[in-house]
Short mmCIF file of C-alpha atoms and ligand atoms in Angstrom, two decimals:
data_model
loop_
_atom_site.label_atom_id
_atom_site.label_comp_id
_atom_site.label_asym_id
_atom_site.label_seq_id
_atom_site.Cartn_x
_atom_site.Cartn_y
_atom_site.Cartn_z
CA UNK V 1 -2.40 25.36 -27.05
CA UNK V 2 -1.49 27.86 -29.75
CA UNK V 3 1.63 28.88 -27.49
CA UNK V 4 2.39 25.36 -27.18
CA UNK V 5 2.35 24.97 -30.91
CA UNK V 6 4.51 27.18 -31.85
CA UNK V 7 6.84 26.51 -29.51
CA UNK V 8 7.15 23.06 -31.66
CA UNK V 9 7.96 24.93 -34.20
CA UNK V 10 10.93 27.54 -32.07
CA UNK V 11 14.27 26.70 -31.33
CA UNK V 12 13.04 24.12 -28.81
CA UNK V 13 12.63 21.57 -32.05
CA UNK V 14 15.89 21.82 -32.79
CA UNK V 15 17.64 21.71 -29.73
CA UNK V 16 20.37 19.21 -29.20
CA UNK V 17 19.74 16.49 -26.54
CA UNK V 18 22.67 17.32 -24.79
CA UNK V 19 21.54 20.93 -24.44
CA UNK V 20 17.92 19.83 -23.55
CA UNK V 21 19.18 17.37 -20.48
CA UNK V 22 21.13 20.83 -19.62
CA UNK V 23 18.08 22.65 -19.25
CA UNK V 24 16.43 19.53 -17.11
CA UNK V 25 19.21 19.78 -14.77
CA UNK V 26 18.98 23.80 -14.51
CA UNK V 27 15.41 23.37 -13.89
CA UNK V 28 15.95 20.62 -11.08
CA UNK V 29 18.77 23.45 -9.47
CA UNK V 30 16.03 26.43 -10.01
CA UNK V 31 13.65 23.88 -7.79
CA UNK V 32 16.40 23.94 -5.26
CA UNK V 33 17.34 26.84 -4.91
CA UNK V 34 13.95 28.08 -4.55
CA UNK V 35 13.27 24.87 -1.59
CA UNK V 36 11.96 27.28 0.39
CA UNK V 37 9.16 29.02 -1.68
CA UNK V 38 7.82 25.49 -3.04
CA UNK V 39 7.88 24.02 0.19
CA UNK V 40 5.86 26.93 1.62
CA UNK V 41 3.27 26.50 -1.39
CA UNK V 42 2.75 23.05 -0.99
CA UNK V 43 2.35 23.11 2.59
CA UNK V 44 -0.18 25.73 2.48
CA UNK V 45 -2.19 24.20 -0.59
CA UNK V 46 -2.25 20.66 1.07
CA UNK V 47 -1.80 21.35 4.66
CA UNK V 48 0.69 18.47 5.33
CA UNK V 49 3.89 18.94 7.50
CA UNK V 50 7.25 20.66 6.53
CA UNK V 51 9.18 17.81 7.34
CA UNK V 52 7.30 15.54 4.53
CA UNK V 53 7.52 18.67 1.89
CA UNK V 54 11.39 18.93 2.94
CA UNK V 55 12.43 15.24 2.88
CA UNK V 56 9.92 13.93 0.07
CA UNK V 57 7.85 15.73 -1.98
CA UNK V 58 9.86 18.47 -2.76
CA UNK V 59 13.50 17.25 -3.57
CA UNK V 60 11.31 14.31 -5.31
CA UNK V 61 10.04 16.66 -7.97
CA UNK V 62 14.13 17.93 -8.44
CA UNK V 63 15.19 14.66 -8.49
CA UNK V 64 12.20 13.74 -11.49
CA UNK V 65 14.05 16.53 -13.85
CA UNK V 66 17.81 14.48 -12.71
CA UNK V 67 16.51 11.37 -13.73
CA UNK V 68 15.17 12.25 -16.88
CA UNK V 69 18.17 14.57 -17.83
CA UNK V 70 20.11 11.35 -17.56
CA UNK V 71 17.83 8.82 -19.15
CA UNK V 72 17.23 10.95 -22.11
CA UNK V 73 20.90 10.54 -23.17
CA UNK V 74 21.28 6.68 -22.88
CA UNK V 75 18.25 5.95 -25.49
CA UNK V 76 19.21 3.49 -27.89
CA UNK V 77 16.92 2.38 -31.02
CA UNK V 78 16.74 -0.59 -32.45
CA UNK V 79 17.53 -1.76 -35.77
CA UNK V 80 17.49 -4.61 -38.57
CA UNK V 81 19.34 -6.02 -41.57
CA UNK V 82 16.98 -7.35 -43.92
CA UNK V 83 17.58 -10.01 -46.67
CA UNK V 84 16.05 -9.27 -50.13
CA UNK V 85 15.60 -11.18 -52.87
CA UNK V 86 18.29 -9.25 -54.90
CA UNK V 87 20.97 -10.37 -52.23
CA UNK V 88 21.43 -6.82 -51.41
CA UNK V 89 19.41 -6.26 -48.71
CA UNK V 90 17.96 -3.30 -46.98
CA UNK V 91 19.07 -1.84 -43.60
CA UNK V 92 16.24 -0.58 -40.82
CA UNK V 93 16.56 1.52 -38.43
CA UNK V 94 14.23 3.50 -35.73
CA UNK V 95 13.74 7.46 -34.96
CA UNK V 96 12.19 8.61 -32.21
CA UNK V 97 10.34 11.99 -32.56
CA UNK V 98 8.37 14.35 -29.96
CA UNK V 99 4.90 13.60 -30.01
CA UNK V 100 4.06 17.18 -29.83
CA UNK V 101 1.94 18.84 -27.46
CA UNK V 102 0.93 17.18 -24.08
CA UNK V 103 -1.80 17.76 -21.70
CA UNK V 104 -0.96 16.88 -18.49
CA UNK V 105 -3.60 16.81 -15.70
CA UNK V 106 -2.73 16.15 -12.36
CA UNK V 107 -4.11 15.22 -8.90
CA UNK V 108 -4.09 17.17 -5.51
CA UNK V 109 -1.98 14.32 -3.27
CA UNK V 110 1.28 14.97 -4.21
CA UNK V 111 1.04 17.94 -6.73
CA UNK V 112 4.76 18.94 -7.67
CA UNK V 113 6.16 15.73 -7.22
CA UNK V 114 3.37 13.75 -10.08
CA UNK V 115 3.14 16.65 -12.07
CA UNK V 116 7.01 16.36 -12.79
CA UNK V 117 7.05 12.90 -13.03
CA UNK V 118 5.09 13.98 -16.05
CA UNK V 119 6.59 17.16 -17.26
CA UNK V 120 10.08 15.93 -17.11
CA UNK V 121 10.26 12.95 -19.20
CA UNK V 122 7.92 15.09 -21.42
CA UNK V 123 10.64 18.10 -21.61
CA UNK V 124 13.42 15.73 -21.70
CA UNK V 125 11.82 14.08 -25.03
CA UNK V 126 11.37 17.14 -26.85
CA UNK V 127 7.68 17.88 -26.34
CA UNK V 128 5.64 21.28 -25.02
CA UNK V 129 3.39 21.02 -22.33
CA UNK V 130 0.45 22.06 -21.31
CA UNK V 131 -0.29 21.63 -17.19
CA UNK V 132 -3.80 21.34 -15.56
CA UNK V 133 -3.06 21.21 -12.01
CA UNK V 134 -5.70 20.20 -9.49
CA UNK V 135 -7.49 23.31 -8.28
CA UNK V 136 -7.18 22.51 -4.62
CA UNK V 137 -3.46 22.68 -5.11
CA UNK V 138 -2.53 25.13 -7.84
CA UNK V 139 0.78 26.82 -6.27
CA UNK V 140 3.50 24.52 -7.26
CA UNK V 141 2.69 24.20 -11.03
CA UNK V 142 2.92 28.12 -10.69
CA UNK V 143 6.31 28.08 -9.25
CA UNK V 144 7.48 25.95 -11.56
CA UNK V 145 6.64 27.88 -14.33
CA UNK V 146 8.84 30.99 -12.91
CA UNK V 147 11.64 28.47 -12.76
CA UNK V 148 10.98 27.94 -16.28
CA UNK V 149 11.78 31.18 -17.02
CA UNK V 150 14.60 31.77 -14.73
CA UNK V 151 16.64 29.02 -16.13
CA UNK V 152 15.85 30.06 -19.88
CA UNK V 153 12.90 27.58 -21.04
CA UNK V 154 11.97 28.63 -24.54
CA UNK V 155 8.58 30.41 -24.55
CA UNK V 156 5.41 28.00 -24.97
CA UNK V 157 7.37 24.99 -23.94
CA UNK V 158 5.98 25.23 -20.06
CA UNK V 159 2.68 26.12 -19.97
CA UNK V 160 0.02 25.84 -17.03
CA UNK V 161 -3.87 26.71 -17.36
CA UNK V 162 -5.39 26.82 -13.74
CA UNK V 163 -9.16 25.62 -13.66
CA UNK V 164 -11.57 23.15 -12.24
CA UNK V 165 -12.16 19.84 -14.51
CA UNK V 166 -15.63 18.83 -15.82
CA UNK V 167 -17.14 21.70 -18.09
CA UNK V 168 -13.67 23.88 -17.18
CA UNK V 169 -10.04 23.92 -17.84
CA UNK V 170 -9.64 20.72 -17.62
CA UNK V 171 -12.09 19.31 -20.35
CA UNK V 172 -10.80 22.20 -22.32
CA UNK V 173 -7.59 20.69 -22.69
CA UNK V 174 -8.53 17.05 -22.81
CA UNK V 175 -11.02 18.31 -25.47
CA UNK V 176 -8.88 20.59 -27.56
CA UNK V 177 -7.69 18.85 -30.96
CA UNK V 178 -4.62 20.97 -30.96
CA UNK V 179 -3.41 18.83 -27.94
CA UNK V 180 -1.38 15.40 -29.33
CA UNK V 181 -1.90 13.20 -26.27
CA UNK V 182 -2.90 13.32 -22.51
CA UNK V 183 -1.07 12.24 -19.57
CA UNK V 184 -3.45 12.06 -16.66
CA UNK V 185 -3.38 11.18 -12.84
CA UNK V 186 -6.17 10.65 -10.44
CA UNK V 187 -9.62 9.02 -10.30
CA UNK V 188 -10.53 5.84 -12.28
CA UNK V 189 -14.05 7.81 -12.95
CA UNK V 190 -11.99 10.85 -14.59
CA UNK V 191 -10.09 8.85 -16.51
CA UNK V 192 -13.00 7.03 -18.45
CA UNK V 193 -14.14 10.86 -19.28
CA UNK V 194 -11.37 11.85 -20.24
CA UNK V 195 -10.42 8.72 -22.57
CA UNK V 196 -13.92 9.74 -24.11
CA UNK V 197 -12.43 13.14 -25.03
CA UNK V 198 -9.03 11.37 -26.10
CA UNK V 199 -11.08 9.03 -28.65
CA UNK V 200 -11.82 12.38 -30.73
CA UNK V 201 -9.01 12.46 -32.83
CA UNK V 202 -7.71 9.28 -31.41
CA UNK V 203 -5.04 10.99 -29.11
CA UNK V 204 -2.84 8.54 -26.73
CA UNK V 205 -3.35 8.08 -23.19
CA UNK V 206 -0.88 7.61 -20.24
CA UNK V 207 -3.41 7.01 -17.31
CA UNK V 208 -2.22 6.44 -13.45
CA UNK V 209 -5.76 6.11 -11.84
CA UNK V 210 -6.64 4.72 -8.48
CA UNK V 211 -6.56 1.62 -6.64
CA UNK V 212 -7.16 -0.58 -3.46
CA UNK V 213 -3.68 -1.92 -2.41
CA UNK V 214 -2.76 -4.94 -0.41
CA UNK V 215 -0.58 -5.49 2.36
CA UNK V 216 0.53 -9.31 2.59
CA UNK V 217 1.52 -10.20 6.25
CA UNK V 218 2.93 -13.89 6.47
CA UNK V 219 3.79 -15.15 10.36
CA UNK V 220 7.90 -15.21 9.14
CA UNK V 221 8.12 -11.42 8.27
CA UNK V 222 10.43 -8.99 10.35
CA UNK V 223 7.77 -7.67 12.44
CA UNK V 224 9.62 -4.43 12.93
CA UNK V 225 10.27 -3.67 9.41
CA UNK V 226 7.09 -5.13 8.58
CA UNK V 227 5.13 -3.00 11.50
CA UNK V 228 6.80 0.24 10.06
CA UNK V 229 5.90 -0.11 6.36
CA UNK V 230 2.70 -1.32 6.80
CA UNK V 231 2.04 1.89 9.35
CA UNK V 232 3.30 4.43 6.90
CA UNK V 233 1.72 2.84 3.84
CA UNK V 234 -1.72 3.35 6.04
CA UNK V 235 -1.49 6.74 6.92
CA UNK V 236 1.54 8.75 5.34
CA UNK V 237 0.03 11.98 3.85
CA UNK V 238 -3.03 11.34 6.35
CA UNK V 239 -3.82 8.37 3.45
CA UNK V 240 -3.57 10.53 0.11
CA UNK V 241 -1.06 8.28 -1.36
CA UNK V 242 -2.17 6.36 -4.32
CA UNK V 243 0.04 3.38 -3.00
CA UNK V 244 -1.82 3.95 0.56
CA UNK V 245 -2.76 -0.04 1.89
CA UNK V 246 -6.71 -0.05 2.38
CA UNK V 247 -6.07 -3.47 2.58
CA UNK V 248 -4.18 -5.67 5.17
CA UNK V 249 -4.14 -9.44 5.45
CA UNK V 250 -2.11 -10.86 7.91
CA UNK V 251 -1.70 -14.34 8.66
CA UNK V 252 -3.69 -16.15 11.32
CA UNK V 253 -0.74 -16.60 14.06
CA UNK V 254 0.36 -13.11 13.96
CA UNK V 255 -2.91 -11.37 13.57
CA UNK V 256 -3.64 -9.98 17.45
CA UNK V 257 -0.71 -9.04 17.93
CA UNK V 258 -0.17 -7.28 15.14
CA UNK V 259 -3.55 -5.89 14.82
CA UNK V 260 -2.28 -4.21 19.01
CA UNK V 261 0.70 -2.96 17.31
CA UNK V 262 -0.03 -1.06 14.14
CA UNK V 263 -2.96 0.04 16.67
CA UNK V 264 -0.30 1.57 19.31
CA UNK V 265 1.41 3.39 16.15
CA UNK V 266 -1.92 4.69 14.29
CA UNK V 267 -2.68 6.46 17.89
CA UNK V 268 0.77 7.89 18.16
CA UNK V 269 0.18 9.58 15.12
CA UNK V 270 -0.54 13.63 16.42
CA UNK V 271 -3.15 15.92 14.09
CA UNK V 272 -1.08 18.86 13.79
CA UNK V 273 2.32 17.72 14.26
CA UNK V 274 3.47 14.63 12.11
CA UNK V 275 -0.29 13.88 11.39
CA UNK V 276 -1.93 16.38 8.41
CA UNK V 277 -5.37 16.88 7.36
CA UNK V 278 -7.08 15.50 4.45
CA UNK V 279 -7.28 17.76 1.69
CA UNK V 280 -10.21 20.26 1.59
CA UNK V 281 -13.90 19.71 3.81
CA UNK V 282 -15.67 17.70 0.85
CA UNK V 283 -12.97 14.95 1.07
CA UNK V 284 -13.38 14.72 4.41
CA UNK V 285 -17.41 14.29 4.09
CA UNK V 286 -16.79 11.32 1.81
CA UNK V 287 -14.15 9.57 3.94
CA UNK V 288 -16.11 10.11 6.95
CA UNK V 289 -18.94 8.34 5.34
CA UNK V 290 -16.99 5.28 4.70
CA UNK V 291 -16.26 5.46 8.39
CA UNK V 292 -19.90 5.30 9.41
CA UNK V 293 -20.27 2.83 6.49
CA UNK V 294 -17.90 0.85 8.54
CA UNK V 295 -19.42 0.70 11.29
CA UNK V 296 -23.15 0.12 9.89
CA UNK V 297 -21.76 -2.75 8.48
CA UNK V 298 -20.58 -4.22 11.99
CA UNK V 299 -16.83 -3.71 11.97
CA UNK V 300 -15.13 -3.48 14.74
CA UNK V 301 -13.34 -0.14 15.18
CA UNK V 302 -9.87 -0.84 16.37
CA UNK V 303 -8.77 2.78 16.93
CA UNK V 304 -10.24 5.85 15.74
CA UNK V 305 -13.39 6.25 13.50
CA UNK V 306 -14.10 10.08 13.90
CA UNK V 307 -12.75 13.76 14.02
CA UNK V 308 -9.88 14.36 16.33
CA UNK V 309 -10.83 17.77 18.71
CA UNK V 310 -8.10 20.38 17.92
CA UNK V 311 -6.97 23.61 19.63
CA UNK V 312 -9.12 26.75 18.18
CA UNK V 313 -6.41 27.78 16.00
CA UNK V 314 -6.38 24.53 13.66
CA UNK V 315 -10.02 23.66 14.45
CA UNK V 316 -11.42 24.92 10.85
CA UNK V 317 -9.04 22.09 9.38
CA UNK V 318 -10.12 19.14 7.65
CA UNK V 319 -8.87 16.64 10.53
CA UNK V 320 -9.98 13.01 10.82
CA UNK V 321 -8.69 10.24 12.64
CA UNK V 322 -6.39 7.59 11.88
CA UNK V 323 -8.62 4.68 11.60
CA UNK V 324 -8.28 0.51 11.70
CA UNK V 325 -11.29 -1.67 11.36
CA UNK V 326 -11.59 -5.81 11.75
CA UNK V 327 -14.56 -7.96 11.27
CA UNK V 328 -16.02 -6.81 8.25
CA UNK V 329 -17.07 -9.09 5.40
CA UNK V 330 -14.88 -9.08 1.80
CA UNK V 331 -17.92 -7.47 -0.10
CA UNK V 332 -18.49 -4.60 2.25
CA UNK V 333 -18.24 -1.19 0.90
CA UNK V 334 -14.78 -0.01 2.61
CA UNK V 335 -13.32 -3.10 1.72
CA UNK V 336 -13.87 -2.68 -1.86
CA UNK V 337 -14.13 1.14 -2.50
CA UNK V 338 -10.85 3.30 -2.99
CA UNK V 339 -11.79 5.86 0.41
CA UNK V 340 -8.35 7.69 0.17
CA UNK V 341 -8.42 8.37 3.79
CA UNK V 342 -5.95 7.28 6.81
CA UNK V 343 -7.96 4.24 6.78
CA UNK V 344 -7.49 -0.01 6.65
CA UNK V 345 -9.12 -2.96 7.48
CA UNK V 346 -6.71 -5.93 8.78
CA UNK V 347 -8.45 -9.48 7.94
CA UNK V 348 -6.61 -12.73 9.24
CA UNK V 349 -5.82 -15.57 6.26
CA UNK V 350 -4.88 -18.87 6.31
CA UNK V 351 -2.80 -19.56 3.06
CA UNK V 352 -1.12 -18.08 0.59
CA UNK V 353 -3.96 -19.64 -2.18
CA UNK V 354 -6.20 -18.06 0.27
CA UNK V 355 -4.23 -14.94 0.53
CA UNK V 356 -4.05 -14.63 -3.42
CA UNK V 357 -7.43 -15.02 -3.83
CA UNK V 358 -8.33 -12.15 -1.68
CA UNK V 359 -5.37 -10.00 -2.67
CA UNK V 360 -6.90 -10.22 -6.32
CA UNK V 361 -10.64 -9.85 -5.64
CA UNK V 362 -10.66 -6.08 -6.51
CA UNK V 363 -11.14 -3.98 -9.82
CA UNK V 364 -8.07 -2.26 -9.26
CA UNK V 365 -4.48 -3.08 -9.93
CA UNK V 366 -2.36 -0.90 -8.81
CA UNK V 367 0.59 -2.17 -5.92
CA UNK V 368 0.90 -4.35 -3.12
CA UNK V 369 3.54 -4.87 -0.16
CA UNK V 370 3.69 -8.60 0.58
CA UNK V 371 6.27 -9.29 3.98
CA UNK V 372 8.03 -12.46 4.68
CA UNK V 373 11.30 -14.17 5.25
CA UNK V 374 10.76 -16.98 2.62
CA UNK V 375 12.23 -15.73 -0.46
CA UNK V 376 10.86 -18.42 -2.68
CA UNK V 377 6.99 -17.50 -1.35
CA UNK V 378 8.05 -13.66 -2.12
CA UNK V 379 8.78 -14.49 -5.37
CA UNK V 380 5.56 -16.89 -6.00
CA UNK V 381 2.88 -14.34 -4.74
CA UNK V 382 4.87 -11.41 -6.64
CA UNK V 383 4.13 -13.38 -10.04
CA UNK V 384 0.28 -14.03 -8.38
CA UNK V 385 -1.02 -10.80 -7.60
CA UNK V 386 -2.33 -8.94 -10.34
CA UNK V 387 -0.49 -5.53 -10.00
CA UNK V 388 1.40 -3.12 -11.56
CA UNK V 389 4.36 -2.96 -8.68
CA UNK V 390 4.76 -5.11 -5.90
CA UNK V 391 7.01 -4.46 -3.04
CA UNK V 392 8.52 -6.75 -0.88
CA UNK V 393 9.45 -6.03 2.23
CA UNK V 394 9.01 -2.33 2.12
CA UNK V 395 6.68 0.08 0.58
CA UNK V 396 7.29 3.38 -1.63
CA UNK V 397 10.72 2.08 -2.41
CA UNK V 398 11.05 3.80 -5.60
CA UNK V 399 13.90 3.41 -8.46
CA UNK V 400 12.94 6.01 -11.42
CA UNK V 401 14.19 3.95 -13.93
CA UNK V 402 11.36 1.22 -13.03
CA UNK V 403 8.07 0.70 -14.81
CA UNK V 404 5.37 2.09 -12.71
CA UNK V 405 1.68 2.39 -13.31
CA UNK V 406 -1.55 0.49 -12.28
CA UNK V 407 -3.36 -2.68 -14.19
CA UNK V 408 -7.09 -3.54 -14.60
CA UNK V 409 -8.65 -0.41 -13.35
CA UNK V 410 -5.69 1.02 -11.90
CA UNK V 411 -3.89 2.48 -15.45
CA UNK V 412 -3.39 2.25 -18.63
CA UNK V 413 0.78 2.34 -19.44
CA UNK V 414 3.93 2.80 -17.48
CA UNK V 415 5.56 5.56 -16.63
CA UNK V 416 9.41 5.52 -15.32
CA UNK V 417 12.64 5.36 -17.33
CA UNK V 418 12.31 4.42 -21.24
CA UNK V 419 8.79 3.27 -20.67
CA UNK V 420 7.97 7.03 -20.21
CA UNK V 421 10.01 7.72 -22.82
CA UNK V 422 7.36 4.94 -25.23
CA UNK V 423 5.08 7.33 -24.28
CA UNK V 424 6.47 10.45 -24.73
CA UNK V 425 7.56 9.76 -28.28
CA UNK V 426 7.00 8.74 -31.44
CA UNK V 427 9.11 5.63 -32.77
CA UNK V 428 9.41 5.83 -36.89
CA UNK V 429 11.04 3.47 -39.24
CA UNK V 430 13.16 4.14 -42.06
CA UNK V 431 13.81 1.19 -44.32
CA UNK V 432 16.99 1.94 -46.61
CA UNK V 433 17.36 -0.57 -49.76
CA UNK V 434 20.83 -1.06 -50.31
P1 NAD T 1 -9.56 13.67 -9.82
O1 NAD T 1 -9.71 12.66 -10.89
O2 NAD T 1 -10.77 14.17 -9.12
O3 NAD T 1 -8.86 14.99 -10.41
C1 NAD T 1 -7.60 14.95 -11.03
C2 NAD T 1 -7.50 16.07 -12.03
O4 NAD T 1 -8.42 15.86 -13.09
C3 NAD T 1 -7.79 17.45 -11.48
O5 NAD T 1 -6.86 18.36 -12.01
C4 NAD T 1 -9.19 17.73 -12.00
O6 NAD T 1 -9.47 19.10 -12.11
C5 NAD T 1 -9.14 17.04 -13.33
N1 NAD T 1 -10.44 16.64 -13.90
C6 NAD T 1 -11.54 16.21 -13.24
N2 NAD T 1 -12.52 15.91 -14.12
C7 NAD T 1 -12.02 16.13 -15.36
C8 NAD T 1 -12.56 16.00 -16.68
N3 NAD T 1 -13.79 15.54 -16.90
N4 NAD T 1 -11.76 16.33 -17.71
C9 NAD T 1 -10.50 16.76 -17.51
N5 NAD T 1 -9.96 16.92 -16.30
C10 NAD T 1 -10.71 16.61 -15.22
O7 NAD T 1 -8.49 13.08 -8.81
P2 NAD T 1 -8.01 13.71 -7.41
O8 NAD T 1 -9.16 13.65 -6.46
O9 NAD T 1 -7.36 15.01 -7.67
O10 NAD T 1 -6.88 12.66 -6.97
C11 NAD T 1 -7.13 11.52 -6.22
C12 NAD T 1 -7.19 10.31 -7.10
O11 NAD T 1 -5.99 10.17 -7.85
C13 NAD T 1 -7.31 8.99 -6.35
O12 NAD T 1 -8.21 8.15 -7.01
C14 NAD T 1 -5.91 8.39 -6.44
O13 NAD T 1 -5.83 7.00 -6.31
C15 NAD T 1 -5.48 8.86 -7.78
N6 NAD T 1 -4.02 8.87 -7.89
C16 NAD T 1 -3.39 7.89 -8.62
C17 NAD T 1 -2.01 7.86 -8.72
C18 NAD T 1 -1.29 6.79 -9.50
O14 NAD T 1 -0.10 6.94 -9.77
N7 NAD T 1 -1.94 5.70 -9.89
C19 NAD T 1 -1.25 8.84 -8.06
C20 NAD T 1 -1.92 9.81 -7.31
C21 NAD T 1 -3.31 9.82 -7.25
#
């Protein structure tokens, strides 16, 4: 914090934008050029396959420095003439200022690629950082901070404290009145804490927490596109993905079939290959309890529901199967519960009020993919479901200009072009009396 802090008051505080969106773009080249290196960290701190390091996560978390590099030199402020009794008036007009020193704390699922989304905008708006990465996957943040270096960060500007989070580094930083505000991803539970710590001193909060996201199936969608999304938004990073669909509801006509299908895909998945593990042995102790929770209360297991048998070599992983369940009622626990696991349950509906309903009976908020062929219906439910993004007709389409985050429990803010910015700065008027 005390590096951080004087780094506030270094060269950094003075640096011209222009120069600043320089360095973003020298630290999104320092990420490439070292592809390699960060994909091999990632891989070996998550365990997921090369191919999803390579063509997402990795040239995601260049591409967060890019966007931000460009963003950063578009911002416009707003100001006002303002009559006065005199008849000459006064002129306003708005500033925007670093907000100082941020603690960011970030999740295990997608560690380089959310922990930029935060540093970058962060960077790009004149702040220091301070990174907690998750300790199951602390190589990335590491890396990172050697790029720093390399491409001629200022001293204190980058910084990254390894640690667990309760009682450790984490609370540290989220308790530490030298830090200005916290940016946090992960667990709704977390986030309460660590809005408790934020209340001392009343720092700001940026929170993207969890959720329990929808898939809306009408009878009209392209079942291939439809079949494909849905699929992926299931089981891509073996269901770490806080956009994962827990939830499925597909409409009445369509339901068997489609129910066979995403079945067929979820067992063509291969452990090993283009199928990863879940995170660490403890994760895989809770999600496997939602699968026997499942099945005490009387689902129907569609395809999977265990631990897959794996050659000796890969047989101390943390595998688990994909998994589908039908038949279960809307209160039961893996209906409602965030598992983060390669897990859904499909339920047939019978309208859209219906559908609505359902999509909305949850505590979270974050995202839902709703496929059809009636644009006018796409455009209803997207106004009806209470989320922070909805999709339609794909899933994980991102733009990084967009507002993204996560209501009722699911967030609290939006990250993504200027809305990061709101965060990342601190607007100030001057009022000039002419
Ligand atoms: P987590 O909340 O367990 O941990 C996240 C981070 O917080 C870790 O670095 C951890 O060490 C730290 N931490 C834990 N307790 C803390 C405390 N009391 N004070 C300060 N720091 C503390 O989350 P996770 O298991 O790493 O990630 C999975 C969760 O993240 C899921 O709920 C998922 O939905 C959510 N998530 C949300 C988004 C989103 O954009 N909405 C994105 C990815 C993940």
């Amino acid at each position: 914090v005390k590096a951080a802090r004087a780094a506030m008051r270094g060269p950094w505080a003075t640096m011209a934008v222009e120069d600043r969106s320089d360095l973003l773009r020298a630290i999104a080249d320092g990420i490439t050029r070292r592809f390699d290196d960060f994909v091999e960290a990632e891989m070996a701190d998550t365990g997921q396959p090369r191919s999803m390091m390579e063509h997402a996560f990795i040239p995601r978390g260049a591409a967060n420095f890019k966007a931000f590099a460009d963003s950063i030199k578009g911002v416009s402020t707003e100001s006002f003439q303002t009559e006065t009794p005199d008849g000459k008036g006064a002129l306003n007009y708005a500033i925007r200022k670093p907000k100082g020193v941020i603690g960011v704390i970030c999740p295990w699922n997608a560690p380089l690629l959310l922990m930029t989304w935060k540093v970058a905008p962060a960077l790009a708006c004149g702040n220091a950082v301070i990174v907690k990465p998750s300790e199951e996957t602390p190589g990335t943040a590491t890396l990172l901070g050697e790029v720093m270096n390399e491409v001629g960060v200022p001293k204190g500007v980058y910084n990254v404290v390894h640690g667990f989070g309760p009682g450790s580094a984490g609370a540290c930083l989220t308790e530490h009145p030298g830090v200005d505000a916290i940016t946090f991803t992960g667990e709704t539970r977390t986030g309460t804490a660590i809005m408790q710590a934020a209340a001392h001193g009343l720092r700001d909060v940026s929170f993207e927490l969890g959720g329990k996201n929808s898939a809306i199936v009408f009878a009209d969608a392209d079942l291939d596109v439809t079949l494909e999304a849905v699929t992926r938004s299931a089981f891509l990073n073996c269901g770490q993905v806080c956009l994962g669909t827990e939830r499925v509801f597909v409409e009445r006509p369509l339901f068997d079939r489609f129910v066979a299908e995403v079945k067929a895909r979820a067992e063509s998945l291969k452990p090993g290959a283009n199928f990863g593990p879940l995170i660490s042995q403890e994760h895989r102790e809770k999600v496997l309890s939602y699968y026997a929770k499942a099945v005490a209360e009387g689902a129907t297991v569609v395809t999977g529901g265990g631990v897959p048998e794996m050659p000796a070599e890969l047989a101390g992983g943390s595998w688990i199967q994909p998994t589908i369940w039908t038949g279960l009622a809307d209160d039961a626990a893996v209906v409602v519960d965030e598992i983060f696991g390669p897990c859904c349950h499909i339920r047939p509906f019978d309208s859209e009020e219906e559908v609505i309903a359902l999509a909305n009976d949850t505590e979270y908020g974050l995202s839902t993919a709703i496929f059809t062929s009636n644009l006018s219906r796409a455009h209803r439910m997207a106004g009806a479901i209470d989320v922070g993004i909805t999709w339609v007709n794909s899933w994980f389409l991102r733009d990084l200009r967009t507002p993204f985050g996560g209501s009722k429990h699911s967030g609290i803010g939006r990250e993504g072009g200027v809305h990061s910015l709101e965060f990342y700065t601190e607007l100030r008027n001057v009022c000039v009396k002419l």
